[in-house]
Coordinates of C-alpha atoms in Angstrom, one line a residue:
X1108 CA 71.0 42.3 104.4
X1109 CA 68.5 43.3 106.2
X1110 CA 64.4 41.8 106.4
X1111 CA 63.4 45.3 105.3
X1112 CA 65.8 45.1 102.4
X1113 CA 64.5 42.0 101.2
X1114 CA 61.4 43.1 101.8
X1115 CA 61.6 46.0 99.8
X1116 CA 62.9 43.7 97.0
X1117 CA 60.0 41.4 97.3
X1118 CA 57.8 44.1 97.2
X1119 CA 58.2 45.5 93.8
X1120 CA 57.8 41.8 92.4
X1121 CA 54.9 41.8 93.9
X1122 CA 53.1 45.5 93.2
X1123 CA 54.5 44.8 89.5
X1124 CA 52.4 42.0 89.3
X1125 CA 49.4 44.4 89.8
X1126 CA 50.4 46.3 86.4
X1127 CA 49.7 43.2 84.4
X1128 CA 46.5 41.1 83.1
X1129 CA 44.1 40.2 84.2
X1130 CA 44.3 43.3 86.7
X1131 CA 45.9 45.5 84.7
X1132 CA 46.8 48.4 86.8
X1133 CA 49.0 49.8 84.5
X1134 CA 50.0 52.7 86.5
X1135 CA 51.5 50.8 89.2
X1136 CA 54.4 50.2 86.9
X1137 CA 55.4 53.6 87.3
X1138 CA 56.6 53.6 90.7
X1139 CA 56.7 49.7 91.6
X1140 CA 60.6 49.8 90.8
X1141 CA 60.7 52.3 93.4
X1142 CA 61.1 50.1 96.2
X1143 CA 64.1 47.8 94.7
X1144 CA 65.4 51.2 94.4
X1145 CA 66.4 52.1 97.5
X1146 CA 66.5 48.2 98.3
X1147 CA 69.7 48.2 95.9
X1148 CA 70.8 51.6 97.1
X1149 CA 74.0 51.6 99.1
X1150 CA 74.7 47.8 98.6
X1151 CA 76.9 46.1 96.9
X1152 CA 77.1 45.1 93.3
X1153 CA 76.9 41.2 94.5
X1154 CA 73.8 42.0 96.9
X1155 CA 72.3 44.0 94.3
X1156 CA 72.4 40.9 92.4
X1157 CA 70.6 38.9 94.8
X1158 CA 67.7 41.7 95.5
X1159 CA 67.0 41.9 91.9
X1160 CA 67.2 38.1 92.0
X1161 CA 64.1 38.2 94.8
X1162 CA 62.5 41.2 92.9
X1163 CA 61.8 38.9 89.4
X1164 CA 61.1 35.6 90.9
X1165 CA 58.2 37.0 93.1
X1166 CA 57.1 38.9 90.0
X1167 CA 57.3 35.8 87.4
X1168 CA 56.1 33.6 90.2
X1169 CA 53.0 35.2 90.4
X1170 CA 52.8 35.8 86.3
X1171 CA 53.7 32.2 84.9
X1172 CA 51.9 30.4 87.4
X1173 CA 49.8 29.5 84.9
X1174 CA 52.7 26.7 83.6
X1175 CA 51.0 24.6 86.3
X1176 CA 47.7 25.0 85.4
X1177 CA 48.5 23.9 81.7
X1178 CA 51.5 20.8 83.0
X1179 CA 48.7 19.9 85.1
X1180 CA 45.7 19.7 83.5
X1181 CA 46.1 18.8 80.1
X1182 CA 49.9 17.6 80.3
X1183 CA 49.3 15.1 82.9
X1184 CA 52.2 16.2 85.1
X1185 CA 52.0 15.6 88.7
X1186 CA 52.1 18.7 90.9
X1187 CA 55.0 17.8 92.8
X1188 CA 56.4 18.3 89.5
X1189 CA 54.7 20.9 87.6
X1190 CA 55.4 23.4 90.4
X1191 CA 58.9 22.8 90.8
X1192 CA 59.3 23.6 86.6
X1193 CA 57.3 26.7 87.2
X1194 CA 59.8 27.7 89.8
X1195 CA 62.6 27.1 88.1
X1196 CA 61.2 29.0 85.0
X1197 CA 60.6 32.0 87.2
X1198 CA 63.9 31.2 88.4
X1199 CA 65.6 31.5 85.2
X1200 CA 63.7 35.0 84.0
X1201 CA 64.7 36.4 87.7
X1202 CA 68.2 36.5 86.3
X1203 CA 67.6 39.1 84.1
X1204 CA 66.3 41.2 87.1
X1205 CA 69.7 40.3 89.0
X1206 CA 71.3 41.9 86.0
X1207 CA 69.5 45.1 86.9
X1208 CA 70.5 44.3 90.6
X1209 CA 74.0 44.0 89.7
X1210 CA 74.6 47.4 87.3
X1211 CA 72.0 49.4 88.7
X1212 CA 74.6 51.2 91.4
X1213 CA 77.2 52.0 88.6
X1214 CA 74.9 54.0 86.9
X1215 CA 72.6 55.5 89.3
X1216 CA 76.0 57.3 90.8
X1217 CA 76.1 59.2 87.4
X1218 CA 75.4 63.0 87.2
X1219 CA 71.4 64.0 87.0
X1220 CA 69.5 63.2 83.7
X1221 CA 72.3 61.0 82.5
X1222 CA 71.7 58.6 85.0
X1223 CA 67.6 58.6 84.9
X1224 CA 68.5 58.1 80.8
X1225 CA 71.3 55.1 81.4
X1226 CA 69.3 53.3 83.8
X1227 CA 66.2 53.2 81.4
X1228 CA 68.6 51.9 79.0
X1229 CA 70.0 49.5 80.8
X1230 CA 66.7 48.1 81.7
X1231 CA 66.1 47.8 77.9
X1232 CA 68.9 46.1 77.1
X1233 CA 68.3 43.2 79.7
X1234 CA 64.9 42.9 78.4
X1235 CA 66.0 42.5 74.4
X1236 CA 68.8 40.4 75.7
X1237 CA 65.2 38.0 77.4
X1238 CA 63.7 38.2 74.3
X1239 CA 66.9 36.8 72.0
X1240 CA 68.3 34.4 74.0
X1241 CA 67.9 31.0 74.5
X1242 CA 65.2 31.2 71.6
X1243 CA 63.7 34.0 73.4
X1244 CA 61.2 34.6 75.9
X1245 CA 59.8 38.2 75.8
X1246 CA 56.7 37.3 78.1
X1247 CA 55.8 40.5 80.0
X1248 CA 58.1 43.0 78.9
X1249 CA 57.5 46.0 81.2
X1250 CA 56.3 48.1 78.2
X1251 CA 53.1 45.7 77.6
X1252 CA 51.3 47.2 81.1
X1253 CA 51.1 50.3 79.5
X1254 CA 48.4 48.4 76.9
X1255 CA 45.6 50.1 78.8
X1256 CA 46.7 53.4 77.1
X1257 CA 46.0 53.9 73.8
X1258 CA 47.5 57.4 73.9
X1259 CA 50.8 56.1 76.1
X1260 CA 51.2 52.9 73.4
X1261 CA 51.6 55.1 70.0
X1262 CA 54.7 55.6 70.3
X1263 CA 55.7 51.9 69.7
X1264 CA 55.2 52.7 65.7
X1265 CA 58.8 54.4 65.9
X1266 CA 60.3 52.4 69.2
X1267 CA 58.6 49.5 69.4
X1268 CA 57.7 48.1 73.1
X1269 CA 61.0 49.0 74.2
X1270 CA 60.2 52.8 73.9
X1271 CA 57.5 51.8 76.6
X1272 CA 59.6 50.1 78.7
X1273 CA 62.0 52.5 78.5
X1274 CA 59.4 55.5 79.5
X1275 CA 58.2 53.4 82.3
X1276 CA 61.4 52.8 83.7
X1277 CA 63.0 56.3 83.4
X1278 CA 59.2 58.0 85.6
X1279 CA 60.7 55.2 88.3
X1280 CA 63.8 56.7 88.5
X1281 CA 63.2 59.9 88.7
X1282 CA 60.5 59.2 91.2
X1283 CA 63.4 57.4 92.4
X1284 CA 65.9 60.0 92.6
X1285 CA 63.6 62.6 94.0
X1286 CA 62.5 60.6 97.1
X1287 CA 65.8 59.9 97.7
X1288 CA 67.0 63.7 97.7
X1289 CA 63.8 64.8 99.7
X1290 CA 65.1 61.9 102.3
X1291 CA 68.7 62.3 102.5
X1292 CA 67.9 65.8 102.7
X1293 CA 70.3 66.6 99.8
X1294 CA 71.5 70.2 99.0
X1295 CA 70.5 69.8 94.9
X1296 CA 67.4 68.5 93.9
X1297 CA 66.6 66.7 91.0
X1298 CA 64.3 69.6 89.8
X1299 CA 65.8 69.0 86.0
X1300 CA 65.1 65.5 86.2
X1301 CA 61.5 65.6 86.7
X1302 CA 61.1 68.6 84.8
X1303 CA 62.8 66.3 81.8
X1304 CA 60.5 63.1 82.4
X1305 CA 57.4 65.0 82.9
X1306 CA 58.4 67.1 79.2
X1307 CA 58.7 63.6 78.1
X1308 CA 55.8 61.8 79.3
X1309 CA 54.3 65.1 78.0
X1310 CA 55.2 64.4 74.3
X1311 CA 54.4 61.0 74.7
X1312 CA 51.1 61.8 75.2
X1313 CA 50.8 64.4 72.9
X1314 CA 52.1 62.3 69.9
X1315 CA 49.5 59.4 71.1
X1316 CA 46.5 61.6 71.0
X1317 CA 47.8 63.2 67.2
X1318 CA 48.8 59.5 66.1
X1319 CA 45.4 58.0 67.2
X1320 CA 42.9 60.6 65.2
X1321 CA 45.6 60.3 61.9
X1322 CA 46.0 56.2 62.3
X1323 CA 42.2 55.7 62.5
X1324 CA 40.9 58.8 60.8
X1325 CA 43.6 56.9 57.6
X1326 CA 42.2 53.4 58.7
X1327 CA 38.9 54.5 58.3
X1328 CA 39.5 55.3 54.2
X1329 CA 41.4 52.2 53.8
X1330 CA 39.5 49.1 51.1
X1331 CA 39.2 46.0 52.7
X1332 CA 36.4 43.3 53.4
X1333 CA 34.3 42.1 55.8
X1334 CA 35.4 39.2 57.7
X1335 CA 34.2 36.4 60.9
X1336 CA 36.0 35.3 63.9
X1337 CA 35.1 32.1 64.6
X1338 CA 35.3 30.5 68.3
X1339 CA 34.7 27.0 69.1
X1340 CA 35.5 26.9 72.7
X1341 CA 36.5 22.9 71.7
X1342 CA 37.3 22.0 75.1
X1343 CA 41.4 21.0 75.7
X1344 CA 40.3 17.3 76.7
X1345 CA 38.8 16.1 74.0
X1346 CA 40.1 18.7 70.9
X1347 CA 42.1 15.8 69.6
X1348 CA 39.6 13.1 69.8
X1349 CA 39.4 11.1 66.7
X1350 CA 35.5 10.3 67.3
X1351 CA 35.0 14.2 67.9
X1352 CA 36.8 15.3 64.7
X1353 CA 33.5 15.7 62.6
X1354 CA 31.7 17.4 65.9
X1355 CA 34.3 20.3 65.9
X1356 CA 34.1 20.8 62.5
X1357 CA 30.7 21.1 62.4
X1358 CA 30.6 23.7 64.8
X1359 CA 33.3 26.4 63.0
X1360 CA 31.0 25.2 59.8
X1361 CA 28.2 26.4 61.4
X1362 CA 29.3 29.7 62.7
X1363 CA 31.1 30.0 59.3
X1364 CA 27.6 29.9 57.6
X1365 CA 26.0 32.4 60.1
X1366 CA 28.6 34.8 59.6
X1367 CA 28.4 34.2 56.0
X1368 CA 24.6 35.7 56.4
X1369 CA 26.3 39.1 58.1
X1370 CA 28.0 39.4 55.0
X1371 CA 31.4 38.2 55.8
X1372 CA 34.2 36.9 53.1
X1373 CA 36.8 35.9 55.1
X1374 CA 36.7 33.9 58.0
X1375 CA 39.4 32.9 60.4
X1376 CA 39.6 29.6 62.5
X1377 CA 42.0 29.1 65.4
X1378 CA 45.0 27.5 65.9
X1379 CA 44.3 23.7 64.8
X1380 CA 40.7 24.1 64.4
X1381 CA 41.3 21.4 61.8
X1382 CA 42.8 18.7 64.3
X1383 CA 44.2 16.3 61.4
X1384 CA 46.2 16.4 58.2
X1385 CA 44.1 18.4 55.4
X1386 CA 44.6 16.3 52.3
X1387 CA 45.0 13.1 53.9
X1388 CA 41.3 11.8 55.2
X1389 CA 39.1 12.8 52.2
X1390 CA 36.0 13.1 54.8
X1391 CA 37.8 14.8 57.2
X1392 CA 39.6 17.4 54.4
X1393 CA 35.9 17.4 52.3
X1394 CA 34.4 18.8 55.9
X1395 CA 36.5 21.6 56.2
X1396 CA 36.2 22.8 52.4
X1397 CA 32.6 22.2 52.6
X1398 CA 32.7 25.0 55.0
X1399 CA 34.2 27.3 53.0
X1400 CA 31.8 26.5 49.9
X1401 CA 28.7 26.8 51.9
X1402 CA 30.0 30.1 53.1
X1403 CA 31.0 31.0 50.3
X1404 CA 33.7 32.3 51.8
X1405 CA 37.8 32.0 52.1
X1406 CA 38.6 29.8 55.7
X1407 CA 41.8 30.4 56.9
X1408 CA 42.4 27.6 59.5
X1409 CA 45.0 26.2 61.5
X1410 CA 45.4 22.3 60.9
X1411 CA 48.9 20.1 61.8
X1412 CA 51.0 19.5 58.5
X1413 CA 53.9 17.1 57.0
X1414 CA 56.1 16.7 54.4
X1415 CA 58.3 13.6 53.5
X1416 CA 62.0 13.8 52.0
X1417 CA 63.6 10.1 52.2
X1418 CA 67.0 11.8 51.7
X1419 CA 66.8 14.2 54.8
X1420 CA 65.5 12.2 57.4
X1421 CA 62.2 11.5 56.4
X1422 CA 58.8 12.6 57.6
X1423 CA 58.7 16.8 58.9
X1424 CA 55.9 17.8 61.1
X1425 CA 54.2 21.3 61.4
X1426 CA 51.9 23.7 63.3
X1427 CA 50.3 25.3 59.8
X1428 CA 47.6 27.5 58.6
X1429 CA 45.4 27.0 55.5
X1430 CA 44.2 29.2 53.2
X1431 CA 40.9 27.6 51.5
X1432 CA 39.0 29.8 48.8
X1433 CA 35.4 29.8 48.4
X1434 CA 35.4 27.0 45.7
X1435 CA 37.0 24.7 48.6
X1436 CA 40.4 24.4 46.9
X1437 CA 43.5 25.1 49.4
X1438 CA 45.0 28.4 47.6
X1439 CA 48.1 29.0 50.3
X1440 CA 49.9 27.5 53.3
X1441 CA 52.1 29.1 55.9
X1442 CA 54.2 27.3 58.7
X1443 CA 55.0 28.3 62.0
X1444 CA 58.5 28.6 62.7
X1445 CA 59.4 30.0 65.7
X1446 CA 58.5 27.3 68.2
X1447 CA 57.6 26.4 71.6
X1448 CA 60.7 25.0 73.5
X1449 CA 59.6 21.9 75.2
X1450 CA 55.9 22.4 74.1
X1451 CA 56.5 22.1 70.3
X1452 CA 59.9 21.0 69.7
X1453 CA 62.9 19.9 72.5
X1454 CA 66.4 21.7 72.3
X1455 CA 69.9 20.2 72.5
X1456 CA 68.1 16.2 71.9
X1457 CA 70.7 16.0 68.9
X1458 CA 73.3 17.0 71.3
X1459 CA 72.3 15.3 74.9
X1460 CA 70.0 11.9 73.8
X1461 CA 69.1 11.5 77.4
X1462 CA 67.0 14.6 77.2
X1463 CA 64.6 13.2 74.8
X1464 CA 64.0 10.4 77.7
X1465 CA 62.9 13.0 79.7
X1466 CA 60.5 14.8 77.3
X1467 CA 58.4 11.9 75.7
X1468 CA 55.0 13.1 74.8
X1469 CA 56.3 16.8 74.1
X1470 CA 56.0 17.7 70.3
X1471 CA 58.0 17.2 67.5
X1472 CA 57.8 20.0 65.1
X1473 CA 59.8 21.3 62.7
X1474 CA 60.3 25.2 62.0
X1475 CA 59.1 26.6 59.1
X1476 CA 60.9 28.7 56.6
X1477 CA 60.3 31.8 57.9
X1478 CA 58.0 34.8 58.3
X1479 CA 56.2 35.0 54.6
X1480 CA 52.3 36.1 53.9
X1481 CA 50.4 33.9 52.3
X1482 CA 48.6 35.8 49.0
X1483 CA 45.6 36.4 49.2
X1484 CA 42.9 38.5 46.8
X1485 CA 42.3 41.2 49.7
X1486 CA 45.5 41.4 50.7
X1487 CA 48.3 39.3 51.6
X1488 CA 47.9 37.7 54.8
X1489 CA 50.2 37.8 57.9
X1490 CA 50.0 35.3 59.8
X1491 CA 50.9 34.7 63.5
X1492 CA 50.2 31.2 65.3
X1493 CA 50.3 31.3 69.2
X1494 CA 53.5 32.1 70.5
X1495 CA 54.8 34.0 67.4
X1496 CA 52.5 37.0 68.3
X1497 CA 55.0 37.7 71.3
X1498 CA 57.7 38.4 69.0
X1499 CA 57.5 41.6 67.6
X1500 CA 60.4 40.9 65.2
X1501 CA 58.0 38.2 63.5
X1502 CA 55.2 40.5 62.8
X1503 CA 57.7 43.4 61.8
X1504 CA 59.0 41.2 58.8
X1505 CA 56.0 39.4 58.0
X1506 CA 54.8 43.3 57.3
X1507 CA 57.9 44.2 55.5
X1508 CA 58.0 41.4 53.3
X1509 CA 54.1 42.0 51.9
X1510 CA 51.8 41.2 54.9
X1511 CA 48.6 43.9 54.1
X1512 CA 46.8 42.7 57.8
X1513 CA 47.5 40.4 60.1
X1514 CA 46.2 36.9 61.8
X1515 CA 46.9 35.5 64.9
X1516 CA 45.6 32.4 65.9
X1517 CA 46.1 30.5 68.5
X1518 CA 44.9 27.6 70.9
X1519 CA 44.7 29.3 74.9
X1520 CA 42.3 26.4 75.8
X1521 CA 45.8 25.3 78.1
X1522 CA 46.0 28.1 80.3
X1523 CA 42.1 27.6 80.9
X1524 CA 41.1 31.3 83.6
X1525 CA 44.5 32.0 84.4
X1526 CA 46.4 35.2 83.3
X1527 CA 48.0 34.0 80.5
X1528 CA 44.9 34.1 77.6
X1529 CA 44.5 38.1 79.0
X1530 CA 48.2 38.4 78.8
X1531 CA 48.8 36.9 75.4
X1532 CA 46.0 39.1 74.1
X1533 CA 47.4 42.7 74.9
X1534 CA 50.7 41.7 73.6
X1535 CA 49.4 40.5 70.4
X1536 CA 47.7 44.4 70.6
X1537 CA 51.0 45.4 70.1
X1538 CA 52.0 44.4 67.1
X1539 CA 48.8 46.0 65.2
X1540 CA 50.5 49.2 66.8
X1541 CA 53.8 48.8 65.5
X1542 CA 53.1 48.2 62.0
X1543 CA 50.0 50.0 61.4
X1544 CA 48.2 47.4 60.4
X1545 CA 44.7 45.5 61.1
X1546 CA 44.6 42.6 63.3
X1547 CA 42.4 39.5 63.3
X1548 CA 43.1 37.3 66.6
X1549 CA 41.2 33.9 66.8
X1550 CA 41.7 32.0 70.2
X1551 CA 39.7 28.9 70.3
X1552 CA 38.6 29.5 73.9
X1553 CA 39.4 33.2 73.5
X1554 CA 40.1 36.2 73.7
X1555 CA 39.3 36.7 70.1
X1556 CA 39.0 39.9 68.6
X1557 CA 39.6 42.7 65.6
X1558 CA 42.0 45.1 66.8
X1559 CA 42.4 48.2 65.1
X1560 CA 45.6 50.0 63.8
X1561 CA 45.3 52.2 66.7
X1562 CA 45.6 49.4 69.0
X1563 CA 42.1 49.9 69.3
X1564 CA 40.2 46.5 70.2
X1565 CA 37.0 47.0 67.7
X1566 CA 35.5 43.8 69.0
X1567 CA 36.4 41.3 71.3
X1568 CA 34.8 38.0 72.7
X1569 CA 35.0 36.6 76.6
X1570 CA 36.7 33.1 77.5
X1571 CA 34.7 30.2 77.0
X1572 CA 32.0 31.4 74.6
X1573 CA 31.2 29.4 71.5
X1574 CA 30.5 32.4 69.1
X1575 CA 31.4 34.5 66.3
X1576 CA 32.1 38.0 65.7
X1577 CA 32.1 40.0 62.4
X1578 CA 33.5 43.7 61.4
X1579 CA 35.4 45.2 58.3
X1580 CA 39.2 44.7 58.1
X1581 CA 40.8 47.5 56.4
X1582 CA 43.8 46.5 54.1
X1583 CA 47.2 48.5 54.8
X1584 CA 49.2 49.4 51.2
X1585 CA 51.9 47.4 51.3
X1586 CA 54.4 50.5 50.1
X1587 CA 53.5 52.6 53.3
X1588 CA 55.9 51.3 56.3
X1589 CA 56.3 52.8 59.4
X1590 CA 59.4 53.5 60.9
X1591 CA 59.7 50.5 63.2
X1592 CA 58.4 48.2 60.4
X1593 CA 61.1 49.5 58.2
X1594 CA 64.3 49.6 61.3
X1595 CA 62.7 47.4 63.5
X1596 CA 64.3 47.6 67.1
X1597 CA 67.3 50.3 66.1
X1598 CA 66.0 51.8 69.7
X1599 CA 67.0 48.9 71.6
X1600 CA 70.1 48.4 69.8
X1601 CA 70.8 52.3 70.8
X1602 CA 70.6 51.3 74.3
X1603 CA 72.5 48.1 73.7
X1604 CA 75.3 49.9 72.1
X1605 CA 75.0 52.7 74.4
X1606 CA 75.1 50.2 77.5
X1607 CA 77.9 48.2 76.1
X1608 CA 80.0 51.2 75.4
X1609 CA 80.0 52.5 78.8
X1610 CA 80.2 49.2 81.1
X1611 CA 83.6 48.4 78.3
X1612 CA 84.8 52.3 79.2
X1613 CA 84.5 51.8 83.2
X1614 CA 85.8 48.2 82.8
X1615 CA 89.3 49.6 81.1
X1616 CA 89.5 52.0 83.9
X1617 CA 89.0 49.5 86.4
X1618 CA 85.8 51.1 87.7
X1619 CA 83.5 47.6 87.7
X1620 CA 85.7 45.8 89.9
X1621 CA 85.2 48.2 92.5
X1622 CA 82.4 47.7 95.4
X1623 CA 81.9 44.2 94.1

């Protein structure tokens, strides 16, 4: 291979970098495939592999860096280590761009249309296979630049992000396809090609605009309540602090009272705003429902929880949330389940011992029962803590099963000014999008904010600001589901199934093996 190939490889890594937070050139993403294109154009199916190798670790490279930052700072890992664990994570999402690397020739040598249509497909099948496997990892799915766009975005209430990606990756191709013919100086050009992405960029568009006056013009009529975001901004270093315990909670108290005075009935506290056991320290416990009395107002906060059965192992910890009424009494709980791997929890330790030697310090969670709302006299409650909010399946049943709005909360003080607080933001966007449905998001170093059904961000705070912000949240009736909220991701399985089928069909006829 050639320095320009690789080069070319690198490049789109690179430019697709540019299409996420905190830049956010979304647009970019609509040509940056373009150069692994014609990188993987020609070569074999084992180069391929290696270009698209290059491709995602320069792109995830310069998107996770921000594992550093957080192994650094606040997990007291040295450098010499931290980076070497961010490369190797980069290392290990890369694969699933070698994927593309590898099966991109067998179906861009497909007739016009079909193959602008099969490599879209096969793009989004490599990216729900990210997001499944190995507990899943669906961190900047190519769909999720397209944020920017309200209009582009609607049409995730019937395909979910996939739709996106799918969209984005089908404009590469053609651009692709029609570069290439314009180069090679080809006889046929891909007129129907263009003339079919551009007809469906078109509709796209034209459903987004229709969907956003219906979704908000609806929103708009919906009963609901006013309710308060509030932000701390407790600083990483000293959040867990037992001396500082009645600082913090003073602070969310006191915003919690001046939002009270703007009329708000709800208010929503961050991931373990409440950094102890609720019930166990009657001072500690006593502060937090003082809040809500004062307030006169329902908390919902995020607080670390435990349960003890002798007969199965004994003590169970938790990342919860709180429901606490206006009287002070605690009215619900919900637990998070899906988990942080090596953050919250550590795979395979039952299976491999030595591995927990090499964790110590990293938490031991348990996983909650699953995605439930917690009932609540507005409307049942949804809620979403941290990493949950990346998992669109999470949202789509916590919905189905009853949820009339949801909460996410989480704790972004580890990735400090990085990327990642921007990042996680515009994919929690998402899943107001895909299920119709409000969205309270309290970070407790930001970016908090109410997000509309639209997708629409209503109001938002910056990193690092100790504040509060207040606005109605409309309640969604709970018989009224969407169509992904009711199928879920039946367009990903379409491309799955569709995928499948075809790479079984050419393997029968012998067709993979050749031009390894």
């Amino acid at each position: 291979m050639t320095k320009k190939i690789l080069a070319l490889s690198a490049l789109t890594g690179a430019v697709l970098v540019f299409a996420f937070p905190p830049i956010g050139l979304g647009f970019v993403a609509y040509f940056a495939f373009v150069p692994l294109m014609f990188a993987l154009h020609g070569q074999t199916r084992l180069r391929g592999l290696a270009l698209g190798f290059i491709a995602g670790f320069v792109f995830f490279a310069g998107t996770v860096y921000w594992v550093v930052h957080s192994m650094y700072y606040y997990g007291g890992v040295p450098v010499f280590i931290s980076i070497p664990v961010m490369f190797a994570l980069a290392a290990y999402l890369a694969v699933y761009f070698a994927l593309f690397g590898l099966f991109f020739p067998v179906f861009s040598a497909r007739a016009p249309v079909f193959r602008v249509a099969a490599v879209s497909a096969l793009w989004v099948s490599i990216e729900y296979l990210r997001g499944n496997l190995f507990t899943g990892f669906p961190w900047a799915l190519l769909g999720y630049s397209q944020t920017p766009y309200l209009p582009v975005i609607q049409i995730a209430d019937i395909t979910g992000v996939s739709g996106l990606s799918f969209i984005v990756m089908a404009i590469n191709a053609a651009f692709f396809f029609s570069i290439k013919s314009f180069v090679d100086k080809e006889k046929t050009r891909p007129v129907i090609e263009l003339v079919t992405i551009a007809a469906l960029f078109a509709a796209t568009l034209i459903y987004g605009f229709v969907r956003i006056e219906q979704v908000d013009s609806e929103a708009a009529k919906r009963g609901g309540f006013k309710a308060a975001i509030a932000q701390g901004s407790i600083d990483q270093s000293v959040k867990w602090d037992r001396s500082l315990r009645s600082k913090t909670i003073e602070i969310y108290k006191s915003l919690s009272i001046e939002a009270a005075k703007k009329g708000a009935s709800f208010m929503l506290w961050p991931e373990t705003a409440a950094p102890f056991f609720l019930g166990v320290n009657k001072d500690e416990t006593d502060a937090v429902t003082d809040a809500a009395v004062q307030s006169k107002a329902y908390i919902l906060t995020g607080a670390p929880a435990f349960s003890y059965n002798g007969d199965v192992g004994g003590y169970k910890y938790f990342n919860s949330a709180y429901l606490i009424d206006g009287k002070g009494a605690i009215t619900g709980r919900y637990d998070k389940f899906h988990l942080v791997p090596y953050g919250e929890y550590v795979p395979l330790k039952r299976f491999f011992p030595f591995i927990k030697k090499l964790t110590v310090g990293v938490g031991a969670f348990a996983e909650g029962r699953g995605p439930y709302p917690i009932g609540f006299t507005g409307g049942d409650i949804g809620v979403l803590i941290c990493y949950e909010a990346i998992f669109p399946e999470i949202a789509r049943e916590t919905v189905k099963n009853g949820a009339a709005f949801l909460v996410n909360i989480t704790n972004d003080a580890w990735f400090g000014t990085t990327s990642a607080p921007y990042q996680h933001f515009e994919m929690s966007r998402m899943r107001a999008v895909e299920n119709r449905v409000y969205m309270m998001r309290a970070a407790n170093t930001g970016i908090s904010a109410f997000i509309a059904p639209s997708g629409r961000v209503i109001a938002m705070t910056g990193l690092f600001e100790r504040t509060f912000i207040a606005e109605k949240v409309g309640i969604k009736n709970a018989a009224r589901m969407g169509f992904y909220t009711r199928f879920g991701d039946v367009f990903a399985y379409g491309c799955l199934l569709f995928i499948a089928v075809f790479l079984l069909t050419r393997l029968r006829r012998g067709g993979l093996i050749k031009n390894v």
